[in-house]
Amino acid sequence: VKSMDRGLDWIARAQNKNGGWGAGSHHHQSVYDPHAVATDPATTAMVAMALLRSGTSLTAGPYASELQKALGFILEATEQSAPGSTNITTLTGTQIQTKLGANIDVILAAQFLSNVLDDANHDAALKTRIQKALNTCVNKIQKAQDKNGSIAGSGWAGVLQSSFATNALESAQSKGAEVDEMVLEKAREFQKGNYNSKTGDVKTDMGAGVVLYSVTGSARASAKEARKVKEELARAKNDGRLEQNAPATAENLEKIGYDKDKALKYSTSYEVYESAKVQAQREDVLDGFGNNGGEEFLSYLQTGESMIIGKDNSWKNWYDNISGRILKIQNNDGSWNGHHCITSPVFCTATCLLILSVNNDIEKLLEQGAN
C-alpha cells in the first residue's frame, strides 16, 4: 500500500496545468521530467485509469480534482478532433505512438471513457457528454481497422495497440456504445491468430520479435470466449449431458448445442487462452525484450486482466509474482520508468499502479467478461 501511495503522490504532482500528462517524444527518451514534455491523450488516459482503479472517483477520493481535470482534457481532445481522422490528437512521434501505434491515443481514451462512465451518474449532462465522446472514439477505432483485423499505424510493438483496441471495443460494448460486432470479431481473430496453441508457435512480426507482447494479446482476445466455454461445459456436466471429465473439444461443444462452426471457433479460443496464459507467465517470456520497458508492464497488465475476465482463479499466483517483480524496481521518488522503448516515468508509473490495484476492479472485469 505504501508503494502505491508513493506512486500516486508522484503521479498527481506530474499533472500539467491543462489537466493532462505526457510521455514525451520518441526522439528524446532521456527526458524524464514530466513537466518538460507535451501532454498526450494516451498517457493521460492511462493515468486517469490508474487513479480510478486506485479508489479515486470524480466526486470523492484524494485525487478527485486531478481525475476531473483529466476527464476534461480527454473530452476536449475527442470533441475537437477532426471527424474524418482516426485519432484524437494532432501530436505525433510520442513514445507511446512510436512503440504501440499511431492510433493508440483514441484506443486508451475509449477504454478510460468506458471505465469512468458509471462514475458520472451524479451528473446527467456529463454522463451524456462522456457517452457521446465514447461513441466518437469507437467510430474512429473501427475506421482504423485493417483488413486483417489489426489497427492501422502499427508501431514497434503494434500487436499491443491492436490488443488494447480489442479490449477497448469490448469495454465500450459492455457500456452500450455502438460497436460493430463484425469489427470486434475480426479484432479477436487477429489476436488469436498470433498464437498456435497446438505447436506453441508465436507470430511476433507485429510484436517486435518479442513473444511476451504477442501471447498476452492472444490470451486477452480469447479470455471472454474461453470463460463462456468453461461455464457452459460445467452446466452440461451438472445436468448430466456430458461426462464429468469431458474436455473442451469442438465435438463436446456440438453435443451441448453449438453448431459446427461455432464449436470449432469456441474450442480454439479455449485452447489458445489456456495455452497462451501459461506461456505469458514463463520466466523466460516475462523477461520480454530483456529489461523493463513500458511494453513489458503493459503485457503483464493484459495477462492479469485476461485471467480475471476469464474467471480464472490462478490470477492470484500471477499477481503475487508480478507485483513482487514490480515492487523491486520502484524508484526512490515513488515512480517507475522503463529502460528501453517506453521509458516515460509517467506512463510506466500509471501502468504499474494499474497492475498493483487490479484487485479493486475484479467486479468490473468479471462483468465485462460476462456480457
Short mmCIF file of C-alpha atoms in Angstrom, two decimals:
data_model
loop_
_atom_site.label_atom_id
_atom_site.label_comp_id
_atom_site.label_asym_id
_atom_site.label_seq_id
_atom_site.Cartn_x
_atom_site.Cartn_y
_atom_site.Cartn_z
CA VAL A 1 0.00 0.00 0.00
CA LYS A 2 2.86 2.39 0.84
CA SER A 3 4.38 1.78 -2.60
CA MET A 4 1.07 2.62 -4.25
CA ASP A 5 0.60 5.77 -2.18
CA ARG A 6 4.07 6.96 -3.15
CA GLY A 7 3.36 6.21 -6.81
CA LEU A 8 0.02 8.04 -6.71
CA ASP A 9 1.53 11.03 -4.94
CA TRP A 10 4.32 11.25 -7.56
CA ILE A 11 1.92 10.96 -10.49
CA ALA A 12 -0.54 13.54 -9.14
CA ARG A 13 2.32 16.05 -8.92
CA ALA A 14 3.29 15.21 -12.51
CA GLN A 15 -0.02 16.53 -13.91
CA ASN A 16 0.25 19.52 -16.24
CA LYS A 17 -1.86 22.71 -15.98
CA ASN A 18 -4.15 21.65 -18.87
CA GLY A 19 -5.23 18.54 -16.95
CA GLY A 20 -3.16 16.10 -19.00
CA TRP A 21 0.04 14.09 -18.64
CA GLY A 22 2.65 13.31 -21.27
CA ALA A 23 5.10 10.55 -22.09
CA GLY A 24 7.35 12.71 -24.21
CA SER A 25 8.86 12.36 -27.65
CA HIS A 26 10.34 9.17 -29.05
CA HIS A 27 13.34 11.25 -30.11
CA HIS A 28 14.00 12.49 -26.58
CA GLN A 29 13.61 9.39 -24.45
CA SER A 30 16.09 10.65 -21.89
CA VAL A 31 13.77 13.49 -20.81
CA TYR A 32 12.26 12.17 -17.57
CA ASP A 33 10.86 15.45 -16.21
CA PRO A 34 7.04 15.07 -16.55
CA HIS A 35 6.64 18.86 -16.86
CA ALA A 36 9.14 19.16 -19.72
CA VAL A 37 7.06 17.13 -22.21
CA ALA A 38 3.87 17.77 -24.20
CA THR A 39 0.67 16.24 -22.81
CA ASP A 40 -0.91 13.45 -24.85
CA PRO A 41 -4.29 11.67 -24.58
CA ALA A 42 -2.82 8.13 -24.37
CA THR A 43 -0.73 8.86 -21.28
CA THR A 44 -3.49 10.98 -19.72
CA ALA A 45 -5.98 8.12 -20.16
CA MET A 46 -3.58 5.62 -18.54
CA VAL A 47 -3.01 7.86 -15.53
CA ALA A 48 -6.73 8.60 -15.18
CA MET A 49 -7.50 4.84 -15.25
CA ALA A 50 -4.85 4.28 -12.56
CA LEU A 51 -6.44 6.97 -10.35
CA LEU A 52 -9.89 5.43 -10.86
CA ARG A 53 -8.72 1.90 -10.11
CA SER A 54 -6.82 3.08 -7.03
CA GLY A 55 -10.06 4.26 -5.42
CA THR A 56 -10.49 7.88 -6.53
CA SER A 57 -13.77 8.85 -8.21
CA LEU A 58 -15.00 12.05 -9.88
CA THR A 59 -16.67 13.07 -6.62
CA ALA A 60 -14.54 11.52 -3.85
CA GLY A 61 -11.05 10.34 -3.01
CA PRO A 62 -7.69 12.06 -2.66
CA TYR A 63 -7.26 12.75 -6.39
CA ALA A 64 -10.82 13.67 -7.45
CA SER A 65 -9.82 17.09 -8.80
CA GLU A 66 -6.93 15.59 -10.82
CA LEU A 67 -9.34 12.99 -12.26
CA GLN A 68 -11.93 15.64 -13.16
CA LYS A 69 -9.27 17.68 -14.99
CA ALA A 70 -8.02 14.58 -16.82
CA LEU A 71 -11.55 13.76 -17.95
CA GLY A 72 -11.95 17.34 -19.19
CA PHE A 73 -8.70 17.04 -21.17
CA ILE A 74 -9.80 13.75 -22.83
CA LEU A 75 -13.32 15.03 -23.61
CA GLU A 76 -11.97 18.21 -25.22
CA ALA A 77 -9.39 16.28 -27.26
CA THR A 78 -12.17 13.98 -28.54
CA GLU A 79 -14.67 16.76 -29.24
CA GLN A 80 -12.12 18.92 -31.07
CA SER A 81 -10.71 16.10 -33.23
CA ALA A 82 -11.37 16.15 -36.99
CA PRO A 83 -14.42 13.99 -37.87
CA GLY A 84 -12.57 12.09 -40.62
CA SER A 85 -9.44 11.33 -38.57
CA THR A 86 -8.66 8.06 -36.81
CA ASN A 87 -7.13 9.70 -33.75
CA ILE A 88 -8.00 12.43 -31.24
CA THR A 89 -4.69 14.30 -31.28
CA THR A 90 -2.55 16.04 -33.89
CA LEU A 91 0.54 15.34 -31.80
CA THR A 92 2.81 12.77 -33.47
CA GLY A 93 6.03 10.95 -32.63
CA THR A 94 5.28 10.33 -28.95
CA GLN A 95 6.95 7.38 -27.25
CA ILE A 96 3.58 5.65 -26.96
CA GLN A 97 2.65 6.14 -30.62
CA THR A 98 6.06 5.09 -31.93
CA LYS A 99 6.15 1.93 -29.86
CA LEU A 100 2.48 0.89 -29.85
CA GLY A 101 0.90 2.61 -32.85
CA ALA A 102 -0.25 5.91 -34.33
CA ASN A 103 -3.85 5.45 -33.10
CA ILE A 104 -3.12 4.41 -29.52
CA ASP A 105 -4.46 7.71 -28.08
CA VAL A 106 -8.04 7.14 -29.21
CA ILE A 107 -7.89 3.50 -28.06
CA LEU A 108 -6.77 4.25 -24.50
CA ALA A 109 -9.15 7.23 -24.32
CA ALA A 110 -12.07 4.94 -25.26
CA GLN A 111 -11.07 2.50 -22.52
CA PHE A 112 -10.93 5.30 -19.95
CA LEU A 113 -14.29 6.75 -21.03
CA SER A 114 -15.92 3.30 -20.65
CA ASN A 115 -14.37 2.92 -17.20
CA VAL A 116 -15.43 6.37 -15.96
CA LEU A 117 -18.97 6.37 -17.42
CA ASP A 118 -20.77 4.91 -14.38
CA ASP A 119 -18.83 7.29 -12.17
CA ALA A 120 -20.73 10.19 -13.77
CA ASN A 121 -24.18 9.10 -12.55
CA HIS A 122 -24.30 12.21 -10.34
CA ASP A 123 -24.32 14.49 -13.41
CA ALA A 124 -26.65 13.57 -16.29
CA ALA A 125 -25.20 16.17 -18.68
CA LEU A 126 -21.64 14.98 -18.04
CA LYS A 127 -22.67 11.35 -18.50
CA THR A 128 -24.27 12.18 -21.87
CA ARG A 129 -21.11 14.02 -22.90
CA ILE A 130 -18.95 11.00 -21.96
CA GLN A 131 -21.24 8.62 -23.87
CA LYS A 132 -21.08 10.81 -26.96
CA ALA A 133 -17.27 11.02 -26.78
CA LEU A 134 -17.07 7.24 -26.29
CA ASN A 135 -19.10 6.67 -29.47
CA THR A 136 -16.81 9.11 -31.33
CA CYS A 137 -13.75 7.11 -30.17
CA VAL A 138 -15.36 3.76 -31.08
CA ASN A 139 -16.15 5.08 -34.53
CA LYS A 140 -12.52 6.18 -35.05
CA ILE A 141 -11.12 2.83 -33.82
CA GLN A 142 -13.42 0.93 -36.20
CA LYS A 143 -12.37 3.19 -39.06
CA ALA A 144 -8.71 2.41 -38.32
CA GLN A 145 -9.10 -1.36 -38.57
CA ASP A 146 -7.10 -3.01 -41.36
CA LYS A 147 -8.35 -5.93 -43.46
CA ASN A 148 -6.53 -8.46 -41.26
CA GLY A 149 -8.24 -7.19 -38.10
CA SER A 150 -5.26 -5.26 -36.75
CA ILE A 151 -5.27 -1.50 -36.21
CA ALA A 152 -3.55 0.72 -38.78
CA GLY A 153 -0.47 2.73 -37.96
CA SER A 154 1.28 -0.12 -36.20
CA GLY A 155 4.28 0.83 -34.05
CA TRP A 156 7.32 -1.20 -33.00
CA ALA A 157 5.07 -3.49 -30.93
CA GLY A 158 1.88 -2.86 -32.90
CA VAL A 159 0.31 -6.10 -31.70
CA LEU A 160 -0.20 -4.33 -28.34
CA GLN A 161 -2.07 -1.43 -30.00
CA SER A 162 -4.41 -3.93 -31.66
CA SER A 163 -4.87 -5.87 -28.46
CA PHE A 164 -5.79 -2.77 -26.47
CA ALA A 165 -8.23 -1.86 -29.26
CA THR A 166 -9.99 -5.23 -28.83
CA ASN A 167 -10.19 -4.57 -25.10
CA ALA A 168 -11.49 -1.01 -25.63
CA LEU A 169 -14.21 -2.17 -28.02
CA GLU A 170 -15.31 -4.93 -25.63
CA SER A 171 -15.48 -2.46 -22.73
CA ALA A 172 -17.36 0.10 -24.82
CA GLN A 173 -19.83 -2.55 -25.95
CA SER A 174 -20.48 -3.57 -22.34
CA LYS A 175 -21.36 0.09 -21.66
CA GLY A 176 -23.86 0.31 -24.51
CA ALA A 177 -21.65 2.02 -27.12
CA GLU A 178 -22.34 1.45 -30.83
CA VAL A 179 -19.79 -1.31 -31.54
CA ASP A 180 -19.86 -3.20 -34.82
CA GLU A 181 -19.86 -6.91 -33.90
CA MET A 182 -18.04 -7.80 -37.14
CA VAL A 183 -15.19 -5.41 -36.35
CA LEU A 184 -14.85 -6.83 -32.84
CA GLU A 185 -14.88 -10.38 -34.18
CA LYS A 186 -12.12 -9.58 -36.71
CA ALA A 187 -10.07 -7.92 -33.98
CA ARG A 188 -10.32 -11.01 -31.75
CA GLU A 189 -9.48 -13.36 -34.61
CA PHE A 190 -6.35 -11.34 -35.46
CA GLN A 191 -5.07 -11.59 -31.87
CA LYS A 192 -5.85 -15.29 -31.53
CA GLY A 193 -4.17 -15.94 -34.88
CA ASN A 194 -0.82 -14.81 -33.46
CA TYR A 195 -0.59 -17.94 -31.35
CA ASN A 196 -0.82 -21.61 -32.29
CA SER A 197 -1.88 -23.49 -29.17
CA LYS A 198 -1.06 -26.86 -30.74
CA THR A 199 2.57 -26.11 -31.68
CA GLY A 200 3.27 -23.23 -29.29
CA ASP A 201 4.43 -21.15 -32.26
CA VAL A 202 4.03 -17.41 -31.80
CA LYS A 203 3.80 -14.85 -34.60
CA THR A 204 5.89 -11.89 -33.50
CA ASP A 205 6.18 -9.91 -36.74
CA MET A 206 3.96 -7.19 -35.24
CA GLY A 207 5.33 -7.75 -31.75
CA ALA A 208 8.90 -6.57 -32.33
CA GLY A 209 10.02 -10.20 -32.31
CA VAL A 210 9.09 -10.43 -28.59
CA VAL A 211 6.96 -13.44 -27.62
CA LEU A 212 5.56 -11.74 -24.50
CA TYR A 213 3.76 -8.99 -26.45
CA SER A 214 2.00 -11.41 -28.80
CA VAL A 215 0.95 -14.13 -26.33
CA THR A 216 -0.57 -11.66 -23.88
CA GLY A 217 -2.68 -10.28 -26.73
CA SER A 218 -3.78 -13.80 -27.66
CA ALA A 219 -4.73 -14.58 -24.06
CA ARG A 220 -6.67 -11.32 -23.79
CA ALA A 221 -8.59 -11.79 -27.04
CA SER A 222 -9.69 -15.32 -26.17
CA ALA A 223 -10.44 -14.84 -22.45
CA LYS A 224 -14.13 -13.99 -22.80
CA GLU A 225 -14.91 -16.91 -25.13
CA ALA A 226 -12.82 -19.32 -23.03
CA ARG A 227 -14.86 -18.35 -19.97
CA LYS A 228 -18.12 -18.99 -21.84
CA VAL A 229 -16.91 -22.48 -22.80
CA LYS A 230 -15.88 -23.24 -19.22
CA GLU A 231 -19.21 -22.10 -17.79
CA GLU A 232 -21.34 -23.93 -20.35
CA LEU A 233 -19.34 -27.15 -20.02
CA ALA A 234 -19.75 -27.01 -16.24
CA ARG A 235 -23.53 -26.61 -16.64
CA ALA A 236 -23.71 -29.52 -19.10
CA LYS A 237 -21.76 -31.73 -16.67
CA ASN A 238 -24.03 -30.75 -13.78
CA ASP A 239 -27.11 -31.60 -15.88
CA GLY A 240 -25.61 -34.95 -16.85
CA ARG A 241 -25.41 -34.02 -20.56
CA LEU A 242 -21.64 -34.59 -20.54
CA GLU A 243 -19.28 -36.87 -18.61
CA GLN A 244 -17.57 -35.18 -15.65
CA ASN A 245 -14.13 -35.41 -17.26
CA ALA A 246 -15.23 -34.38 -20.79
CA PRO A 247 -12.66 -31.96 -22.27
CA ALA A 248 -13.48 -28.69 -24.08
CA THR A 249 -13.33 -30.13 -27.59
CA ALA A 250 -15.36 -28.99 -30.60
CA GLU A 251 -17.08 -32.38 -30.55
CA ASN A 252 -18.26 -31.91 -26.96
CA LEU A 253 -19.44 -28.36 -27.68
CA GLU A 254 -21.51 -29.72 -30.57
CA LYS A 255 -23.03 -32.27 -28.16
CA ILE A 256 -24.31 -29.45 -25.97
CA GLY A 257 -25.88 -27.48 -28.82
CA TYR A 258 -23.18 -25.48 -30.64
CA ASP A 259 -23.31 -25.63 -34.43
CA LYS A 260 -20.18 -27.00 -36.15
CA ASP A 261 -18.53 -23.63 -36.95
CA LYS A 262 -19.21 -22.15 -33.54
CA ALA A 263 -17.98 -25.29 -31.80
CA LEU A 264 -14.68 -25.08 -33.66
CA LYS A 265 -14.30 -21.36 -33.02
CA TYR A 266 -15.01 -21.59 -29.30
CA SER A 267 -12.91 -24.70 -28.67
CA THR A 268 -10.00 -22.94 -30.42
CA SER A 269 -10.46 -19.87 -28.20
CA TYR A 270 -10.41 -22.09 -25.15
CA GLU A 271 -7.18 -23.81 -26.26
CA VAL A 272 -5.50 -20.51 -27.18
CA TYR A 273 -6.40 -18.95 -23.83
CA GLU A 274 -5.34 -21.90 -21.68
CA SER A 275 -2.03 -22.24 -23.50
CA ALA A 276 -1.21 -18.54 -24.04
CA LYS A 277 -1.73 -17.61 -20.38
CA VAL A 278 0.80 -20.27 -19.36
CA GLN A 279 3.30 -19.07 -21.97
CA ALA A 280 2.81 -15.45 -20.87
CA GLN A 281 3.88 -16.34 -17.32
CA ARG A 282 7.02 -18.32 -18.15
CA GLU A 283 10.10 -16.66 -16.64
CA ASP A 284 11.96 -16.51 -19.97
CA VAL A 285 8.90 -14.96 -21.66
CA LEU A 286 8.29 -12.48 -18.81
CA ASP A 287 11.73 -11.02 -19.47
CA GLY A 288 10.30 -9.67 -22.72
CA PHE A 289 12.88 -7.57 -24.52
CA GLY A 290 15.45 -8.39 -21.83
CA ASN A 291 14.81 -5.50 -19.47
CA ASN A 292 11.82 -3.50 -18.32
CA GLY A 293 10.12 -1.11 -20.70
CA GLY A 294 6.57 0.20 -20.75
CA GLU A 295 5.68 -2.60 -23.18
CA GLU A 296 6.59 -5.24 -20.59
CA PHE A 297 4.41 -3.56 -17.96
CA LEU A 298 1.51 -3.33 -20.45
CA SER A 299 1.88 -7.03 -21.28
CA TYR A 300 1.81 -8.01 -17.60
CA LEU A 301 -1.33 -5.91 -17.15
CA GLN A 302 -3.02 -7.65 -20.08
CA THR A 303 -2.25 -11.13 -18.77
CA GLY A 304 -3.72 -10.38 -15.35
CA GLU A 305 -6.84 -8.68 -16.71
CA SER A 306 -7.38 -11.57 -19.15
CA MET A 307 -7.30 -14.09 -16.31
CA ILE A 308 -9.82 -12.11 -14.24
CA ILE A 309 -12.11 -11.55 -17.24
CA GLY A 310 -11.83 -15.28 -17.95
CA LYS A 311 -12.85 -16.06 -14.31
CA ASP A 312 -9.56 -17.86 -13.84
CA ASN A 313 -8.60 -18.09 -10.16
CA SER A 314 -4.94 -18.64 -10.96
CA TRP A 315 -4.73 -14.85 -11.48
CA LYS A 316 -3.77 -14.68 -7.79
CA ASN A 317 -0.49 -16.55 -8.50
CA TRP A 318 0.12 -14.18 -11.42
CA TYR A 319 -0.46 -11.20 -9.10
CA ASP A 320 1.95 -12.43 -6.41
CA ASN A 321 4.69 -12.96 -8.99
CA ILE A 322 4.22 -9.73 -10.96
CA SER A 323 3.64 -7.42 -8.00
CA GLY A 324 6.86 -8.81 -6.47
CA ARG A 325 8.75 -8.03 -9.69
CA ILE A 326 7.33 -4.51 -9.86
CA LEU A 327 7.83 -3.50 -6.22
CA LYS A 328 11.53 -4.41 -6.50
CA ILE A 329 12.14 -1.85 -9.24
CA GLN A 330 10.23 1.17 -7.90
CA ASN A 331 12.33 4.37 -7.88
CA ASN A 332 13.10 6.18 -4.63
CA ASP A 333 10.77 9.05 -5.58
CA GLY A 334 7.81 6.65 -5.94
CA SER A 335 7.80 6.47 -9.74
CA TRP A 336 8.69 3.67 -12.16
CA ASN A 337 10.39 4.10 -15.53
CA GLY A 338 11.33 1.90 -18.47
CA HIS A 339 14.85 1.03 -19.59
CA HIS A 340 14.09 0.69 -23.30
CA CYS A 341 11.48 1.99 -25.74
CA ILE A 342 8.76 3.39 -23.48
CA THR A 343 10.98 4.92 -20.81
CA SER A 344 8.43 7.56 -19.70
CA PRO A 345 8.12 7.55 -15.90
CA VAL A 346 4.53 8.85 -16.16
CA PHE A 347 3.34 6.08 -18.48
CA CYS A 348 5.27 3.35 -16.64
CA THR A 349 4.09 4.52 -13.21
CA ALA A 350 0.45 4.57 -14.38
CA THR A 351 0.74 1.03 -15.80
CA CYS A 352 2.42 -0.31 -12.64
CA LEU A 353 -0.31 1.28 -10.48
CA LEU A 354 -2.97 -0.34 -12.69
CA ILE A 355 -1.33 -3.73 -12.10
CA LEU A 356 -0.90 -3.29 -8.34
CA SER A 357 -4.53 -2.18 -7.84
CA VAL A 358 -6.14 -4.71 -10.22
CA ASN A 359 -7.91 -6.44 -7.32
CA ASN A 360 -10.03 -3.27 -6.90
CA ASP A 361 -11.57 -3.90 -10.32
CA ILE A 362 -12.42 -7.61 -10.05
CA GLU A 363 -16.18 -7.00 -10.28
CA LYS A 364 -15.88 -4.64 -13.26
CA LEU A 365 -13.63 -7.03 -15.18
CA LEU A 366 -15.85 -10.03 -14.39
CA GLU A 367 -18.86 -8.06 -15.61
CA GLN A 368 -17.02 -7.21 -18.83
CA GLY A 369 -16.31 -10.90 -19.42
CA ALA A 370 -19.94 -11.85 -18.83
CA ASN A 371 -21.52 -9.61 -21.47
#
